[in-house]
Tab-separated table of C-alpha atoms in Angstrom:
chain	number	residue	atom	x	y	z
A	1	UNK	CA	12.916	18.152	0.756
A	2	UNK	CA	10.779	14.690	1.268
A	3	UNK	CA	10.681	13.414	4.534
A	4	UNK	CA	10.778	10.275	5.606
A	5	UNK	CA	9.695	10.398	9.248
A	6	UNK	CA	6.084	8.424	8.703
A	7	UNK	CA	5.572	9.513	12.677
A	8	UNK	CA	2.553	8.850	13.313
A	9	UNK	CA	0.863	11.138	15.918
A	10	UNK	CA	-0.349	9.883	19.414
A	11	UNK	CA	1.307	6.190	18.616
A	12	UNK	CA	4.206	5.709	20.777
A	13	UNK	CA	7.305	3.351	19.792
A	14	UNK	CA	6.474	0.234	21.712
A	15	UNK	CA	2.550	0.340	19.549
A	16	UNK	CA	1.666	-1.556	16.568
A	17	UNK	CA	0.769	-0.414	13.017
A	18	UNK	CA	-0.250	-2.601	10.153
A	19	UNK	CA	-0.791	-1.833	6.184
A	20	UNK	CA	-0.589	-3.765	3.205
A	21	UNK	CA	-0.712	-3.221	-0.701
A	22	UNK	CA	-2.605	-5.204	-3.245
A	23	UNK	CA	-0.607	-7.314	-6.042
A	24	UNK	CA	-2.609	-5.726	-9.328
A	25	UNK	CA	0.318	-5.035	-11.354
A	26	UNK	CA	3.393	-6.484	-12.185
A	27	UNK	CA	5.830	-3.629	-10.171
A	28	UNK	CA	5.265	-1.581	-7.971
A	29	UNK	CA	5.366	2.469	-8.926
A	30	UNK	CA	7.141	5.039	-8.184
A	31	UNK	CA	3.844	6.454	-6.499
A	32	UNK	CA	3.813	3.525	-4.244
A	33	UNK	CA	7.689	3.642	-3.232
A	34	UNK	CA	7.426	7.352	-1.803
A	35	UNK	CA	3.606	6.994	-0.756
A	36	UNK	CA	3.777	4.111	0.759
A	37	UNK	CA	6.578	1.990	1.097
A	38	UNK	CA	9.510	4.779	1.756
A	39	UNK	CA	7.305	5.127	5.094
A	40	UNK	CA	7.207	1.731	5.538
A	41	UNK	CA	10.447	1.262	5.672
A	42	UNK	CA	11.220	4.354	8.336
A	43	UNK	CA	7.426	2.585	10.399
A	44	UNK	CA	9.630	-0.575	11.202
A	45	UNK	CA	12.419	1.006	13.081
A	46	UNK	CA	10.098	2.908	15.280
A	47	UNK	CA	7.046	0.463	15.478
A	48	UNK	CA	5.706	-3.567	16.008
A	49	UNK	CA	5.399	-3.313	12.188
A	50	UNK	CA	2.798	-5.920	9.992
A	51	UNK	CA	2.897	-5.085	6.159
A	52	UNK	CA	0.973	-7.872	4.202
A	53	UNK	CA	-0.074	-8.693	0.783
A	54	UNK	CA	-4.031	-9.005	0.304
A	55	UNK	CA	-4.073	-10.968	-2.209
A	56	UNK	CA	-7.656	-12.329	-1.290
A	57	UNK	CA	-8.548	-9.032	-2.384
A	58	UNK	CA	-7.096	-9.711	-5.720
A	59	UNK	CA	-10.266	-11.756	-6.943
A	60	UNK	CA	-13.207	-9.605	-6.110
A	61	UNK	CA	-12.412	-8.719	-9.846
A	62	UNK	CA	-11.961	-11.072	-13.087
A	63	UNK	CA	-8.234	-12.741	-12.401
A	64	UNK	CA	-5.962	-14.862	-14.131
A	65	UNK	CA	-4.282	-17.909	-11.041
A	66	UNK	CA	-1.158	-17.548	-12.432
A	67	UNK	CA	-0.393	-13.972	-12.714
A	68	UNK	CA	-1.864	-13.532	-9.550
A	69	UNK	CA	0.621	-15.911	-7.875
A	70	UNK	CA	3.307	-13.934	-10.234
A	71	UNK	CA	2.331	-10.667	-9.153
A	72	UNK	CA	2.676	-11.604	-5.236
A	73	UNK	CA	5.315	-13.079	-5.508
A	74	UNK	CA	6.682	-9.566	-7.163
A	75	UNK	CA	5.282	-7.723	-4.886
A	76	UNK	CA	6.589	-9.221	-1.761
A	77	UNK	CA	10.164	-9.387	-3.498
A	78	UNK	CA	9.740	-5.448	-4.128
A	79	UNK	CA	9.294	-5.223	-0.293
A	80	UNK	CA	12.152	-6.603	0.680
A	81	UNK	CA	13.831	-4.987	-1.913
A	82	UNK	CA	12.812	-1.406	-0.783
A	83	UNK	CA	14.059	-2.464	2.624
A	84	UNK	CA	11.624	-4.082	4.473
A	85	UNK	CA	13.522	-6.352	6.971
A	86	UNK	CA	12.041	-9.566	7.917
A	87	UNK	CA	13.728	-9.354	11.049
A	88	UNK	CA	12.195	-6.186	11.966
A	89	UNK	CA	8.755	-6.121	10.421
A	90	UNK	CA	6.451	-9.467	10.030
A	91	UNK	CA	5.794	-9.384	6.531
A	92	UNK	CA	2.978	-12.277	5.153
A	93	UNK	CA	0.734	-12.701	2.386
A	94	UNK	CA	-2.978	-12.334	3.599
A	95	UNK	CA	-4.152	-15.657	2.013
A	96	UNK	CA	-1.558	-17.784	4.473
A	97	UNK	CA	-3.329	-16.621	7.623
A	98	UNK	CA	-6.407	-18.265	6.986
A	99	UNK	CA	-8.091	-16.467	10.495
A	100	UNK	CA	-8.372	-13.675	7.844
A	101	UNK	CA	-11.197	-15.326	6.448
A	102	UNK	CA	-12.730	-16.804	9.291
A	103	UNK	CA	-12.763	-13.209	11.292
A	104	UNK	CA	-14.380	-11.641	7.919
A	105	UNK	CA	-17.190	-13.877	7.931
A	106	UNK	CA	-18.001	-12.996	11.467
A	107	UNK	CA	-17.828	-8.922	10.980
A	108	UNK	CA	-19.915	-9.839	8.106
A	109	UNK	CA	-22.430	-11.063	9.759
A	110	UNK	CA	-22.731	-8.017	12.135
A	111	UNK	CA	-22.446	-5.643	9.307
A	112	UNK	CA	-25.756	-4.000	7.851
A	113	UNK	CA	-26.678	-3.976	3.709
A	114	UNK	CA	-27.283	-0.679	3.701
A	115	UNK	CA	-23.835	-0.217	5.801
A	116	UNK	CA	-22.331	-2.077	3.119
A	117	UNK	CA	-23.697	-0.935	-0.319
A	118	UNK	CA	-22.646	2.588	0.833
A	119	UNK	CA	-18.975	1.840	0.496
A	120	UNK	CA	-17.919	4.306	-1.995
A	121	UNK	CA	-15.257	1.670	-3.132
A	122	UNK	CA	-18.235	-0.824	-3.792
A	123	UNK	CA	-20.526	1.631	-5.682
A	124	UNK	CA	-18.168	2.767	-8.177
A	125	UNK	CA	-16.910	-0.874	-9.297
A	126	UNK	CA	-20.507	-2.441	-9.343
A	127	UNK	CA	-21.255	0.620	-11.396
A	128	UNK	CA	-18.305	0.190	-13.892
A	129	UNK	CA	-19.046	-3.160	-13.826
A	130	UNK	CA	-22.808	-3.318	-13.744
A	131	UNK	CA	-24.989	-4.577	-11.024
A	132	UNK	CA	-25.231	-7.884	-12.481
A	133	UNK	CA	-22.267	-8.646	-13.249
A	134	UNK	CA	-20.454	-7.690	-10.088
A	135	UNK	CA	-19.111	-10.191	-7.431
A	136	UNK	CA	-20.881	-10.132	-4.339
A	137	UNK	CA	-16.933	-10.073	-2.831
A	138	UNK	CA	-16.652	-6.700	-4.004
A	139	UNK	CA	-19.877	-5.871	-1.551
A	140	UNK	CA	-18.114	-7.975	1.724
A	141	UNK	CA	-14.316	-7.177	0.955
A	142	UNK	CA	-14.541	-4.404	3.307
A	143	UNK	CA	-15.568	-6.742	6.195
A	144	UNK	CA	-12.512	-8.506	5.052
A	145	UNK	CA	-10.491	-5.480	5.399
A	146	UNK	CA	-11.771	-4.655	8.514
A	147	UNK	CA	-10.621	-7.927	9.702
A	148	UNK	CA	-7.705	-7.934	8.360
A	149	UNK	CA	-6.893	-4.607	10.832
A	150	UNK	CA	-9.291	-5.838	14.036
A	151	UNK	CA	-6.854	-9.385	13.822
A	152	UNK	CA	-3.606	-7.424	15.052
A	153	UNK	CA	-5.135	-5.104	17.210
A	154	UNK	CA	-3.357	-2.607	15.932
A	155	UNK	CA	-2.943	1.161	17.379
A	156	UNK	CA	-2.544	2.278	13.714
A	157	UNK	CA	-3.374	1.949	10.294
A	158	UNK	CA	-1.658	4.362	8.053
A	159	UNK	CA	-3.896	5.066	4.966
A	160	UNK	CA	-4.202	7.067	1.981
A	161	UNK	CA	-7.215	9.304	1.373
A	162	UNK	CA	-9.236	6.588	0.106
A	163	UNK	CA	-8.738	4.330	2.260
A	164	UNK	CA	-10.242	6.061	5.462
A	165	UNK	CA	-13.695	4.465	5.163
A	166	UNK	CA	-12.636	1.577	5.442
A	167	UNK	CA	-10.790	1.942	8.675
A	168	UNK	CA	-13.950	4.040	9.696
A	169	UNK	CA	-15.542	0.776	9.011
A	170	UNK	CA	-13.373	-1.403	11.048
A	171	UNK	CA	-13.800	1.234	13.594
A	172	UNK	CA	-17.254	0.725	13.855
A	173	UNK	CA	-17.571	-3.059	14.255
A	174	UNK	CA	-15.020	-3.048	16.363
A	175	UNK	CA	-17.187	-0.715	18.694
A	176	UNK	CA	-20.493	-3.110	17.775
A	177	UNK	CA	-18.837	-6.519	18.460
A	178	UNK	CA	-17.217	-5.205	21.599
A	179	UNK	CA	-20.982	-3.810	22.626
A	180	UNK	CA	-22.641	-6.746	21.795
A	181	UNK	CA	-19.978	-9.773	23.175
A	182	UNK	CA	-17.793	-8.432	25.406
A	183	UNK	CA	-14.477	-5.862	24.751
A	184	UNK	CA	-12.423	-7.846	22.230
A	185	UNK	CA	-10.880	-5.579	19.623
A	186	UNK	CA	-8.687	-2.868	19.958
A	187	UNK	CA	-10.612	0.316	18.138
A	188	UNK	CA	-7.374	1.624	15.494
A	189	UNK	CA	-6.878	5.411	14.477
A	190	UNK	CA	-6.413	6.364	10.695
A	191	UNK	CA	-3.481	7.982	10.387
A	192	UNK	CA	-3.015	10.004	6.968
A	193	UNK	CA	1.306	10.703	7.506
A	194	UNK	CA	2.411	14.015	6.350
A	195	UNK	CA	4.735	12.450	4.174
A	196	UNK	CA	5.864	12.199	1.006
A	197	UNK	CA	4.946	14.411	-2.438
A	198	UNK	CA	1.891	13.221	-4.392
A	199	UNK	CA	3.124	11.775	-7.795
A	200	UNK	CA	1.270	12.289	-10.739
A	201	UNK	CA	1.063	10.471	-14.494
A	202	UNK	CA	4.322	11.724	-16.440
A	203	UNK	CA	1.592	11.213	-19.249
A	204	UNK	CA	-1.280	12.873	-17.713
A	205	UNK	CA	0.011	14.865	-15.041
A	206	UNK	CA	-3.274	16.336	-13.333
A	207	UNK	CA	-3.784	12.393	-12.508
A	208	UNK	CA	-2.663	10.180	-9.981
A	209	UNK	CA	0.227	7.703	-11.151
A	210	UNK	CA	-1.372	4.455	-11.345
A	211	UNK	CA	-0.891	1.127	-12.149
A	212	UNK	CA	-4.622	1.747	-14.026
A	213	UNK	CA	-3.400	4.435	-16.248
A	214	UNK	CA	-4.578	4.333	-19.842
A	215	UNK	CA	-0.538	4.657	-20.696
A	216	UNK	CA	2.139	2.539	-19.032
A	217	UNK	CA	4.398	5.313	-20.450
A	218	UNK	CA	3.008	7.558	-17.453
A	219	UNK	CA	4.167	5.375	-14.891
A	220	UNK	CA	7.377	4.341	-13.104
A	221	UNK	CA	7.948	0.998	-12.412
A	222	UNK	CA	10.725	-0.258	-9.847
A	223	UNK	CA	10.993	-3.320	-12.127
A	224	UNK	CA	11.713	-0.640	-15.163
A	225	UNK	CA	14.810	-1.160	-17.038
A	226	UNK	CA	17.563	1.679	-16.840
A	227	UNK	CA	16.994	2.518	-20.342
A	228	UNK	CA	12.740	2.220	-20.382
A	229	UNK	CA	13.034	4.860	-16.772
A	230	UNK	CA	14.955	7.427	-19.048
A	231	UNK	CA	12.753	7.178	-21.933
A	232	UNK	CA	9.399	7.594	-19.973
A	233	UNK	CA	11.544	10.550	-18.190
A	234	UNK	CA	12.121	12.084	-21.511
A	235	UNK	CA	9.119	11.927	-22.779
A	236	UNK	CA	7.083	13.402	-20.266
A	237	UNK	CA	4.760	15.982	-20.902
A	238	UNK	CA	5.638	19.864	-20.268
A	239	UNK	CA	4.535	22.599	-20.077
A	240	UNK	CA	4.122	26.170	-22.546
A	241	UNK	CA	7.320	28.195	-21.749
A	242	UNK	CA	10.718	27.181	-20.865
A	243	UNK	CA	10.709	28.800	-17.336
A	244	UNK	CA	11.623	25.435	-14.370
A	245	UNK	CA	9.062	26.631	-11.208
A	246	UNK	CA	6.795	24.951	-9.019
A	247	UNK	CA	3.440	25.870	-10.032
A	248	UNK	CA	0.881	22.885	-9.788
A	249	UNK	CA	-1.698	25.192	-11.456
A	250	UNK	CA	-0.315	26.421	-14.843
A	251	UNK	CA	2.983	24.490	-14.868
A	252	UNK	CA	1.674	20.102	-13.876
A	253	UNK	CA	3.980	18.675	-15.789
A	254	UNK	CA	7.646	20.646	-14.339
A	255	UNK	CA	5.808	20.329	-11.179
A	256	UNK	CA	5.487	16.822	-10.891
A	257	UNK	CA	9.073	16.376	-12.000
A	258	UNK	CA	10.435	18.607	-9.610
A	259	UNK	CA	8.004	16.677	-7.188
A	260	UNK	CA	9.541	13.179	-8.458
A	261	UNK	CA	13.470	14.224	-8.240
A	262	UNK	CA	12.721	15.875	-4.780
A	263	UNK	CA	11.184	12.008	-3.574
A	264	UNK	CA	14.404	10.514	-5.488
A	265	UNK	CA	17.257	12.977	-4.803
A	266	UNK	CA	16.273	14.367	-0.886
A	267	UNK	CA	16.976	17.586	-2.318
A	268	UNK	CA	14.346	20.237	-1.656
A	269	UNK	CA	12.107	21.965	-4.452
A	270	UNK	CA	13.317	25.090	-3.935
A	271	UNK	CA	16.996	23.893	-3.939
A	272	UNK	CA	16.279	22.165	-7.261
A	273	UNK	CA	14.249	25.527	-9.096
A	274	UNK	CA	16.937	27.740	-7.829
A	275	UNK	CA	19.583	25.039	-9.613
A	276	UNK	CA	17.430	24.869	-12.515
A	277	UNK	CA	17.201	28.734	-13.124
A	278	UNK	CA	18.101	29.577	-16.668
A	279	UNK	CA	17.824	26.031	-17.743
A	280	UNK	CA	15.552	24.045	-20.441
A	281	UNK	CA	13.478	21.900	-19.469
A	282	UNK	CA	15.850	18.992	-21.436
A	283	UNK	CA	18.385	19.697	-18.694
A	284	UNK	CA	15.860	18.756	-15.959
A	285	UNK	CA	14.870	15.853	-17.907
A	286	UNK	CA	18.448	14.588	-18.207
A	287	UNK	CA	19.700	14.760	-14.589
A	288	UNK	CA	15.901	13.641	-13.611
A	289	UNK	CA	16.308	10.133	-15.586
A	290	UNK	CA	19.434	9.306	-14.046
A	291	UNK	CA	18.013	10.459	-10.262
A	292	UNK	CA	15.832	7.782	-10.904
A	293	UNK	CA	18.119	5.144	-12.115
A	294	UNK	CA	20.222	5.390	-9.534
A	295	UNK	CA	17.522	4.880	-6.627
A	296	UNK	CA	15.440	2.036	-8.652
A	297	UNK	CA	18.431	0.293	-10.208
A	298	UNK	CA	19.552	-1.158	-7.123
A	299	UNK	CA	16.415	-2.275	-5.749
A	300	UNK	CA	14.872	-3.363	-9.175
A	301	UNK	CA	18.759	-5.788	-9.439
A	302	UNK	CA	18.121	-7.184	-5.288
A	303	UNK	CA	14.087	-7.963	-6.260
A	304	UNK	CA	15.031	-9.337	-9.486
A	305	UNK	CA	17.836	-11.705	-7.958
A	306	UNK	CA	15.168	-12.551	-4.992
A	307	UNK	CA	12.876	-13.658	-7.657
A	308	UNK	CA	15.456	-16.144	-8.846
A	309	UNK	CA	14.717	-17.816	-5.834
A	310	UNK	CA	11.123	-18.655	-5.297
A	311	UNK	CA	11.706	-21.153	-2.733
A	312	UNK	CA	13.751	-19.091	-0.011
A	313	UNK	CA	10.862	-15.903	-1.148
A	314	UNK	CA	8.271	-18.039	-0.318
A	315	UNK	CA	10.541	-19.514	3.275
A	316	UNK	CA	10.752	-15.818	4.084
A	317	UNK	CA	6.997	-15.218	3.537
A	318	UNK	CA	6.085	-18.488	5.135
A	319	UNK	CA	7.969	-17.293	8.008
A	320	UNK	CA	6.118	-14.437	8.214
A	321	UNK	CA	2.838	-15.899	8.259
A	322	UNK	CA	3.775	-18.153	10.992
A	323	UNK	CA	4.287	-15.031	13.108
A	324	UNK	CA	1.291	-13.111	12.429
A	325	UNK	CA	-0.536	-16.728	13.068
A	326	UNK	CA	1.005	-16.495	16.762
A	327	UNK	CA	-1.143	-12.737	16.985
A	328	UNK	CA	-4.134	-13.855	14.894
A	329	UNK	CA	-4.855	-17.215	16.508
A	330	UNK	CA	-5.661	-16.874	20.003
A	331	UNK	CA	-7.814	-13.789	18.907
A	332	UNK	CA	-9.946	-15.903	16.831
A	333	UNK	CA	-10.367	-18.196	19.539
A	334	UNK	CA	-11.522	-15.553	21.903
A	335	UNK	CA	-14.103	-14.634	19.020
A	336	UNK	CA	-15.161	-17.767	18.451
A	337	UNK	CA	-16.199	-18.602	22.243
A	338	UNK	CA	-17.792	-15.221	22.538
A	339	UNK	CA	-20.083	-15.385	19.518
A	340	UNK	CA	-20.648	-19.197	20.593
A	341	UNK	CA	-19.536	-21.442	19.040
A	342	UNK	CA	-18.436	-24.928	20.240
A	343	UNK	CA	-14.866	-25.230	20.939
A	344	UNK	CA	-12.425	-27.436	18.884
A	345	UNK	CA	-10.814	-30.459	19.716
A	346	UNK	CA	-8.270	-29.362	17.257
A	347	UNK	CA	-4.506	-30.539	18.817
């Protein structure tokens, strides 16, 4: 069985933790539901929970303005949908807290080329991309990043795999700012939760599910119909044989959708090969596709219907940006007067 406890070790209940998830795609997956925001959802009833959308992230890459703005806009409707609760988490989009920025330049500035360039994040874009034609924003984000964590002085970040050098980097200027100005920033752990099953491409399944997939028909999406779920469900790949066991070697394909119905159903793998026994792989299929109806359906209907009402989406997120303003603000300010600069006259 998945579970849902996202406890994060050495963080007691009364400590922060902050994470966010970039708009690139229209929906949300079904690899970001049970990676990220199932956990989410369990963080904010234990935890001072911050989830944000970094949507200044969104143009270190080639962007259209108004699928961007679309694709927040879905995003943060997904959220809610999945069951964040406004009243218990402070949910924003990155670009209404403008101290983002203005923290970002200044870990920028304390942040070394070299330090920089390393990013693995940063070499494999400007690679794909080529040198030249790469934004320099792809070589800062990370200084964005990090100040996008140092702002809330959070205890924890919860992060995938990928994500830990960047944390490591917030770490670490955390650590040189306090050296150099005076203790300011609260140094954050990584913390990798044991939760969750990794989901793979129904497509491809030896890869990651991801909104980048060559195929959309390997992916999930929350905002799926009914009918376009079961027909990516059905036409997953298999495997040779007809035999329904978890075997992520020889046997990717029924192992990722024994994987996918444990994250939807709660029911263990073992439970669902020992109900399987005997059975073709059709039969899995079958009761697999409506698993998943019935846990997106409802939340792909509540995001849809919040959609219908951009104003009182954007009054929620607006909302939400006033309260992380409340953190953010006076922790610029300190910043500001130890690096030296002149105070404002500001009202």
């Amino acid at each position: 069985m998945v579970e849902h406890s996202a406890q994060l070790v050495g963080i007691s209940d009364e400590h922060r933790v902050l994470s966010g998830m970039q708009p690139s795609g229209d929906s949300l997956h079904l690899g970001n539901y049970v990676g990220a925001l199932l956990n989410w959802v369990t963080m904010q009833e234990k935890y001072d929970a911050f989830f944000f959308i970094p949507d200044l992230h969104g143009i270190t890459v080639p962007h259209e303005p108004a699928e961007l703005r679309s694709r927040t806009r879905n995003t943060a409707a997904q959220f809610l949908a999945g069951g964040i609760d406004v009243e218990r988490s402070t949910l924003f989009v990155q670009s209404h807290v403008p101290e983002h920025v203005q923290l970002s330049w200044i870990l920028t500035c304390i942040t070394g080329m070299g330090e920089a360039s390393r990013m693995t994040q940063f070499k494999d874009k400007s690679a794909k991309q080529g040198a030249d034609s790469a934004g320099v924003g792809l070589l800062t984000y990370p200084m964005l990043m990090a100040a996008d964590i140092l702002l809330y002085q959070p205890d924890g970040v919860p992060v995938g795999d990928d994500q830990k050098q960047h944390v490591e980097l917030a770490r670490n200027l955390a650590q040189r700012f306090n050296h150099r100005f005076g203790e300011t920033f609260r140094v954050p752990e990584p913390f990798i939760p044991e939760v969750g099953a990794r989901i793979y491409d129904l497509q491809d399944p030896t890869t990651k599910m991801s909104k980048s997939a060559s195929s959309p028909n390997g992916r999930l999406n929350i905002l799926d119909t009914d009918k376009k779920l079961a027909k990516k469900i059905k036409s997953a790949v298999t495997d040779a044989g007809t035999e329904i066991r978890f075997d992520r070697e020889t046997k990717p394909g029924i192992s990722n959708l024994l994987s996918i119905y444990s994250a939807v159903s709660g029911k263990s793998i073992d439970e669902l090969v020992e109900e399987y026994q005997g059975k073709m792989y059709g039969h899995l299929k079958v009761d697999l596709a409506d698993a998943v109806v019935a846990r997106f359906g409802p939340i792909r209907d509540r995001a849809l219907e919040l959609l219908e009402d951009p104003a009182e989406l954007d009054a929620l997120l607006a909302r939400g940006a006033e309260k992380a303003r409340a953190i953010a603000s006076p922790l610029l300010d300190d910043v500001y007067a130890k690096v030296g600069f002149l105070p404002s006259t500001r009202a």
